[in-house]
CSV table of C-alpha atoms in Angstrom, one decimal:
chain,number,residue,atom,x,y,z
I,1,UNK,CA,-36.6,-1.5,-8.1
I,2,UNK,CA,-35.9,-3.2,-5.0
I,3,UNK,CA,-32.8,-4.0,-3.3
I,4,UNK,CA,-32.5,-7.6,-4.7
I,5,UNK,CA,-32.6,-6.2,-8.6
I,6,UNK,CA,-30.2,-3.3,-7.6
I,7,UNK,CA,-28.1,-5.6,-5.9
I,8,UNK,CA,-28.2,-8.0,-8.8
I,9,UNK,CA,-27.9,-5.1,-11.7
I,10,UNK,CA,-24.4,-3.8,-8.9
I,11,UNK,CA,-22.9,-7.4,-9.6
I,12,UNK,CA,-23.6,-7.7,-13.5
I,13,UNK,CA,-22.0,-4.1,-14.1
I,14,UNK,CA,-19.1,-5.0,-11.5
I,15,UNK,CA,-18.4,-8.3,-14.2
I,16,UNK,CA,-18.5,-5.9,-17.1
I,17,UNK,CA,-15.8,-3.3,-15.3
I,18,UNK,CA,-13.8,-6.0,-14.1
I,19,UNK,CA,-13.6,-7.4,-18.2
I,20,UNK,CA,-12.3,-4.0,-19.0
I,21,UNK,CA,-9.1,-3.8,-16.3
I,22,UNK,CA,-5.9,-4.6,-17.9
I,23,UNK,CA,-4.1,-6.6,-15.7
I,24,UNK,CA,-0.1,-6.0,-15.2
I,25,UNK,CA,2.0,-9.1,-16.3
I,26,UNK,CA,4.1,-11.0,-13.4
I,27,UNK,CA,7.3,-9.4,-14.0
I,28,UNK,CA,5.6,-5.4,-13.8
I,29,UNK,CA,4.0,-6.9,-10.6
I,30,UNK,CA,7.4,-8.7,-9.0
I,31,UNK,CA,9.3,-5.2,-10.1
I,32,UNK,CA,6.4,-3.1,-8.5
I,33,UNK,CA,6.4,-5.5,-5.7
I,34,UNK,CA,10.4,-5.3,-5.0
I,35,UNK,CA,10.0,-1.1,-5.4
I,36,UNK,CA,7.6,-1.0,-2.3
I,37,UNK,CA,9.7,-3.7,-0.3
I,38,UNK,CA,12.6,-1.8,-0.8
I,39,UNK,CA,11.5,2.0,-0.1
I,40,UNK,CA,9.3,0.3,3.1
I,41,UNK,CA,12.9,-0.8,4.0
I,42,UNK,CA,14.5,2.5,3.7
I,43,UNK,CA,11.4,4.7,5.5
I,44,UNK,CA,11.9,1.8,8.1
I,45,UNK,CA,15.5,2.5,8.4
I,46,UNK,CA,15.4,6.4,8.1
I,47,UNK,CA,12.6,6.4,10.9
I,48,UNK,CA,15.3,4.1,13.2
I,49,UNK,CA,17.8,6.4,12.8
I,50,UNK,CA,15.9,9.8,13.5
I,51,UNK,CA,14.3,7.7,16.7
I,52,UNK,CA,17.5,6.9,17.9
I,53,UNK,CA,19.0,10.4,17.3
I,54,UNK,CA,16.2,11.8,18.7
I,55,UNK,CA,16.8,10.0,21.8
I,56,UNK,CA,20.5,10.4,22.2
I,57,UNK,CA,19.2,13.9,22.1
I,58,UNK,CA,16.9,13.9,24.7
I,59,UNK,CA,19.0,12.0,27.2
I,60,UNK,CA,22.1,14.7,26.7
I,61,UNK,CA,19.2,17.4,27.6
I,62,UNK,CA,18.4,15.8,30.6
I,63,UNK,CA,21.8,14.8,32.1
């Protein structure tokens, strides 16, 4: 086989998988969606809070 057919076979078996996903429904996606907003929010925020601990920290050590 040569790269052409083995590139072509790689696309027609691709098509086939892609028949077999199941696809989540708008409202699973917008809930899933919201989920990772939100806990990106709070990871953001947690992180912000540790930073600026941290560094009210390290300026006490040095005064």
């Amino acid at each position: 086989m040569n790269i052409a057919s083995k590139l072509i076979d790689y696309l027609k078996l691709s098509k086939v998988e892609l028949k077999k996903v199941i696809w989540p429904d708008k409202k699973t996606t917008m809930n899933h969606t919201i989920l990772v907003i939100g806990f990106s929010l709070g990871v953001a925020f947690f992180l912000g809070i540790m930073d600026r601990l941290f560094t009210i920290l390290y300026e006490a050590l040095l005064k």
